Amino acid sequence: MFRSSLAALLLASVSVNAWAAAPAAGAAIASGLVAHRAIYDLELKDASERSGIAGMSGRMVYEFNGNYCEGFTTNFRFVTQIDTGDNTRVSDQQTKTFENIKDRKFTFETKSFTDDQLDKEVNGEASDKADGVTVDLTSPQAKELQLAESRFPTEHMLDVIENAKSGKRFFEARVFDGSDDGDKALATTTVVGKLVSPKAGDEADAGNAGAFAKTAFWPVTISYFNENSKTDALPVYRMSFKLYENGITRDLTMDYGDFVLTGKLAKLEMLDKKPETCK
C-alpha cells in the first residue's frame, strides 16, 4: 500500500520530537509546499514467483492542498490491474486525509475495492498529545487506541525536507498515517541523497514536472518497518522518489518485497493554494 505522505515518508540522530521543538521552522517550510494534483502511470518492475503476479499496471492520483494555519488535505487514489496468469482483477484504493499540524490532529478515511466490490473501509481520527498518539477508530470497528508518539504524514514530509536542506542524510521516525487497519504506527528510516541538478536527457517523466523540470531535487528512500521488528528485519515496504523542495515528487519506486512497482509522473496540475489565515 502506498503511504500517504507522499504517504508518508530517515537516522541522523534526529529525535521524533524535533518538530515540536521548532514550530517556527516547521511553519516556514510548510508555507513552501505547493497545492497540486499529480498523476502517475504505474508499471510492474519486478515480481517474485511467490507473489503470484504475472503482470500489473495502473494509475495513481495524488491531490494535495491546504496550509499550515488551517491544515492540509490529501485525496489519493491508487488503481491497479493485476494479472495472476489465471485471472485479472482490479484493485482500487481511495484515501482522504486531513492534517492539522498546528493542533497536531489527523483524520483519515480509506476505502479499498476489488473489482468494484468494497473489501474494507477504515476511518478515524488521531491526535498527538504529550503521552503519545490517541486514535479513535470508527471502522472497521469502533475502538480507542493509545500509541507511542508519532509523526503524521505531512509532518514527516516536512521533516524530510528540513533535514535535506540542512544536509542531514539519514534519520529515523515513527509514523502514523492511518493505513492498513489504522491501528498502528510504523518505524521508518529515511536516506536523503545530495541535491541533484537535472541534466538534459534526464528521466522521461522529468519533462512532465512543468516549471519544476529544471529545478534541483533530492533522491529519497524511505523504509517502513513494523515497530516491534528486530533491527535487522526487512522492511514491510520501501519507497524511493525524487523530491522537490515544494513537496512534489516524481520517478517513484515502490518495493513491497515480493513485487516492485514504478510510478512515472504523467501529468502535474498546480492548484490554487488556500490563503494563510493564522491568528
Coordinates of C-alpha atoms in Angstrom, one line a residue:
M1 CA 0.0 0.0 0.0
F2 CA 1.3 3.4 -1.0
R3 CA 1.9 5.5 2.2
S4 CA 0.1 8.8 2.1
S5 CA 2.8 11.3 2.7
L6 CA 3.6 11.1 -0.4
A7 CA 2.4 8.9 2.0
A8 CA 4.4 9.4 4.3
L9 CA 7.7 9.4 4.4
L10 CA 15.2 8.8 7.9
L11 CA 18.8 8.3 11.1
A12 CA 21.0 11.4 11.7
S13 CA 20.2 11.1 15.4
V14 CA 17.2 13.4 14.9
S15 CA 14.6 12.9 17.6
V16 CA 11.0 12.3 16.7
N17 CA 10.3 15.3 19.0
A18 CA 12.4 17.7 16.7
W19 CA 9.3 19.1 15.0
A20 CA 7.6 20.2 18.3
A21 CA 10.8 21.8 19.4
A22 CA 11.0 24.1 16.3
P23 CA 7.4 25.1 15.3
A24 CA 8.6 28.3 13.6
A25 CA 10.9 26.5 11.3
G26 CA 8.2 24.0 10.6
A27 CA 5.7 26.7 9.7
A28 CA 8.2 28.3 7.3
I29 CA 8.8 25.0 5.4
A30 CA 5.1 24.2 5.3
S31 CA 4.5 27.5 3.7
G32 CA 6.7 26.4 0.8
L33 CA 4.6 23.4 -0.1
V34 CA 2.5 23.8 -3.2
A35 CA -1.1 22.7 -3.8
H36 CA -1.1 20.3 -6.7
R37 CA -2.6 17.2 -8.4
A38 CA -0.1 14.7 -9.7
I39 CA -0.9 11.7 -11.8
Y40 CA 1.5 8.7 -12.1
D41 CA 1.5 5.8 -14.5
L42 CA 2.3 2.6 -12.7
E43 CA 4.1 -0.4 -14.1
L44 CA 5.4 -3.7 -12.7
K45 CA 9.2 -3.6 -12.5
D46 CA 9.8 -7.0 -10.8
A47 CA 7.8 -9.8 -9.2
S48 CA 9.0 -13.0 -7.5
E49 CA 7.3 -16.3 -8.3
R50 CA 6.0 -16.3 -4.7
S51 CA 4.0 -13.1 -5.4
G52 CA 1.7 -14.9 -7.9
I53 CA 1.8 -11.8 -10.1
A54 CA 2.3 -12.2 -13.9
G55 CA 1.6 -8.6 -14.8
M56 CA 0.5 -5.4 -13.2
S57 CA -0.2 -1.8 -14.3
G58 CA -2.3 1.1 -13.1
R59 CA -2.5 4.7 -12.3
M60 CA -2.2 6.8 -9.1
V61 CA -3.7 10.2 -8.5
Y62 CA -2.4 12.4 -5.6
E63 CA -4.0 15.7 -4.7
F64 CA -2.6 17.9 -2.0
N65 CA -3.9 21.3 -0.8
G66 CA -4.2 23.5 2.3
N67 CA -1.8 25.5 4.5
Y68 CA -0.1 25.4 7.9
C69 CA -2.8 27.6 9.6
E70 CA -5.9 25.7 8.6
G71 CA -4.5 22.3 7.8
F72 CA -3.6 20.1 4.8
T73 CA -6.0 17.8 2.8
T74 CA -4.9 14.9 0.7
N75 CA -7.0 13.0 -1.8
F76 CA -5.4 9.8 -3.1
R77 CA -6.4 7.1 -5.5
F78 CA -4.4 4.0 -6.4
V79 CA -5.8 1.8 -9.1
T80 CA -4.0 -1.3 -10.4
Q81 CA -4.9 -4.2 -12.7
I82 CA -3.3 -7.4 -11.5
D83 CA -2.8 -10.4 -13.8
T84 CA -2.1 -13.6 -11.9
G85 CA -1.9 -15.7 -15.1
D86 CA -5.2 -17.4 -14.3
N87 CA -7.3 -14.3 -14.0
T88 CA -7.2 -10.5 -13.8
R89 CA -8.6 -8.3 -11.1
V90 CA -8.8 -4.6 -10.5
S91 CA -7.7 -3.1 -7.1
D92 CA -8.9 0.4 -6.2
Q93 CA -7.8 2.2 -3.0
Q94 CA -9.3 5.6 -2.2
T95 CA -7.9 7.7 0.7
K96 CA -8.8 11.1 2.1
T97 CA -6.9 12.7 5.0
F98 CA -6.9 16.0 6.8
E99 CA -3.9 17.0 8.9
N100 CA -3.7 20.0 11.2
I101 CA 0.0 20.3 12.0
K102 CA -0.6 23.3 14.3
D103 CA -3.1 21.5 16.5
R104 CA -1.5 18.1 15.9
K105 CA -4.7 16.4 14.7
F106 CA -5.2 13.9 11.8
T107 CA -8.3 12.4 10.3
F108 CA -8.3 9.6 7.7
E109 CA -10.7 7.6 5.6
T110 CA -9.8 4.7 3.3
K111 CA -12.0 2.5 1.1
S112 CA -10.5 -0.5 -0.7
F113 CA -12.3 -2.2 -3.6
T114 CA -11.6 -5.3 -5.7
D115 CA -13.5 -5.4 -9.0
D116 CA -15.8 -2.6 -7.8
Q117 CA -16.7 -4.6 -4.6
L118 CA -15.9 -2.9 -1.3
D119 CA -13.4 -5.0 0.6
K120 CA -12.6 -2.8 3.6
E121 CA -13.3 0.7 5.0
V122 CA -11.1 2.3 7.6
N123 CA -11.7 5.7 9.1
G124 CA -11.0 7.5 12.3
E125 CA -9.1 10.4 13.8
A126 CA -5.8 10.8 15.7
S127 CA -4.3 13.4 18.0
D128 CA -0.8 13.7 19.2
K129 CA -0.6 14.5 22.9
A130 CA 2.2 14.7 25.5
D131 CA 1.8 11.0 26.3
G132 CA 1.6 9.8 22.7
V133 CA -1.0 9.4 19.9
T134 CA -4.6 8.7 20.7
V135 CA -6.5 7.1 17.8
D136 CA -10.3 6.9 17.7
L137 CA -11.4 4.4 15.1
T138 CA -14.9 4.3 13.8
S139 CA -14.4 1.5 11.3
P140 CA -13.7 -1.4 10.7
Q141 CA -14.8 -1.3 14.3
A142 CA -15.1 1.4 16.9
K143 CA -12.3 1.5 19.4
E144 CA -9.8 3.8 21.0
L145 CA -6.0 3.1 20.8
Q146 CA -3.1 4.6 22.6
L147 CA 0.1 4.6 20.5
A148 CA 3.6 5.9 21.1
E149 CA 4.4 9.4 19.9
S150 CA 4.5 9.5 16.1
R151 CA 4.7 11.9 13.1
F152 CA 1.7 12.4 10.8
P153 CA 2.3 12.2 7.0
T154 CA 2.7 15.8 6.1
E155 CA 4.8 16.4 9.3
H156 CA 7.0 13.6 8.2
M157 CA 7.4 15.0 4.7
L158 CA 8.4 18.4 6.2
D159 CA 10.9 16.6 8.4
V160 CA 12.4 15.1 5.2
I161 CA 12.6 18.5 3.5
E162 CA 14.0 20.2 6.6
N163 CA 16.7 17.5 7.0
A164 CA 17.5 17.5 3.3
K165 CA 18.0 21.3 3.3
S166 CA 20.3 21.1 6.4
G167 CA 22.4 18.3 4.9
K168 CA 21.3 15.5 7.2
R169 CA 21.2 12.4 5.1
F170 CA 19.9 9.7 7.4
F171 CA 17.3 9.7 10.2
E172 CA 14.5 7.7 11.8
A173 CA 11.0 8.4 12.9
R174 CA 7.8 6.7 13.9
V175 CA 4.9 7.5 11.5
F176 CA 1.1 7.1 11.8
D177 CA -0.8 7.5 8.5
G178 CA -4.0 5.6 9.2
S179 CA -3.1 2.9 6.6
D180 CA -3.9 -0.8 6.8
D181 CA -6.3 -1.1 9.7
G182 CA -5.5 2.3 11.2
D183 CA -4.3 0.7 14.4
K184 CA -0.6 1.0 14.4
A185 CA 2.4 3.3 13.6
L186 CA 5.4 2.1 11.6
A187 CA 9.0 2.8 12.3
T188 CA 10.8 4.4 9.4
T189 CA 14.3 5.1 8.2
T190 CA 14.9 7.7 5.5
V191 CA 18.0 8.2 3.4
V192 CA 18.3 11.6 1.6
G193 CA 20.9 11.9 -1.2
K194 CA 22.7 15.0 -2.2
L195 CA 20.8 17.7 -4.1
V196 CA 20.8 16.9 -7.8
S197 CA 20.6 19.5 -10.7
P198 CA 18.7 18.0 -13.6
K199 CA 20.5 17.4 -16.9
A200 CA 19.4 17.2 -20.5
G201 CA 18.1 13.6 -21.2
D202 CA 17.0 13.1 -17.6
E203 CA 14.2 10.6 -16.9
A204 CA 11.3 10.8 -19.2
D205 CA 8.9 12.0 -16.5
A206 CA 11.1 15.0 -15.7
G207 CA 9.5 16.8 -18.6
N208 CA 6.1 16.4 -17.1
A209 CA 7.1 18.3 -14.0
G210 CA 6.3 21.5 -15.9
A211 CA 8.0 24.6 -14.5
F212 CA 9.9 22.4 -12.0
A213 CA 11.5 20.2 -14.6
K214 CA 14.8 22.2 -14.4
T215 CA 14.6 22.5 -10.6
A216 CA 17.1 20.6 -8.4
F217 CA 15.8 17.7 -6.4
W218 CA 16.8 15.2 -3.7
P219 CA 16.7 11.4 -4.2
V220 CA 14.9 10.0 -1.2
T221 CA 14.4 6.4 0.1
I222 CA 12.1 5.7 3.0
S223 CA 11.8 2.2 4.5
Y224 CA 8.9 1.2 6.8
F225 CA 9.2 -1.4 9.5
N226 CA 6.8 -3.0 11.9
E227 CA 7.5 -1.2 15.2
N228 CA 8.3 -4.4 17.1
S229 CA 10.6 -5.8 14.4
K230 CA 14.2 -6.7 15.2
T231 CA 16.7 -4.2 14.0
D232 CA 17.9 -6.5 11.2
A233 CA 14.4 -7.2 9.9
L234 CA 13.5 -6.5 6.3
P235 CA 11.1 -3.5 5.8
V236 CA 7.5 -4.2 5.1
Y237 CA 7.6 -1.6 2.4
R238 CA 10.2 0.7 0.8
M239 CA 9.6 3.7 -1.4
S240 CA 12.2 5.8 -3.4
F241 CA 11.4 9.0 -5.2
K242 CA 12.8 12.3 -6.4
L243 CA 11.7 15.1 -4.1
Y244 CA 11.4 18.8 -4.9
E245 CA 11.6 21.4 -2.1
N246 CA 7.9 22.3 -2.7
G247 CA 6.8 18.7 -1.9
I248 CA 6.2 17.5 -5.4
T249 CA 7.6 14.0 -6.2
R250 CA 8.3 12.0 -9.3
D251 CA 10.1 8.9 -10.5
L252 CA 8.7 6.6 -7.8
T253 CA 9.8 3.1 -7.0
M254 CA 7.5 1.1 -4.6
D255 CA 9.0 -2.1 -3.2
Y256 CA 6.6 -4.4 -1.5
G257 CA 9.1 -7.3 -1.1
D258 CA 7.5 -9.8 -3.4
F259 CA 7.0 -7.3 -6.1
V260 CA 8.1 -3.8 -7.2
L261 CA 6.2 -1.0 -8.9
T262 CA 7.4 2.1 -10.7
G263 CA 5.4 5.3 -10.9
K264 CA 6.3 7.9 -13.6
L265 CA 4.8 11.4 -13.4
A266 CA 2.3 11.6 -16.3
K267 CA 0.7 14.9 -15.5
L268 CA 1.1 17.7 -13.0
E269 CA -1.5 20.3 -12.3
M270 CA -1.0 23.3 -10.0
L271 CA -4.0 24.1 -7.8
D272 CA -5.0 27.4 -6.1
K273 CA -3.5 27.3 -2.6
K274 CA -5.7 28.3 0.3
P275 CA -4.6 31.6 1.8
E276 CA -2.9 31.6 5.2
T277 CA -5.2 32.9 8.0
C278 CA -3.2 32.3 11.1
K279 CA -4.1 34.5 14.1

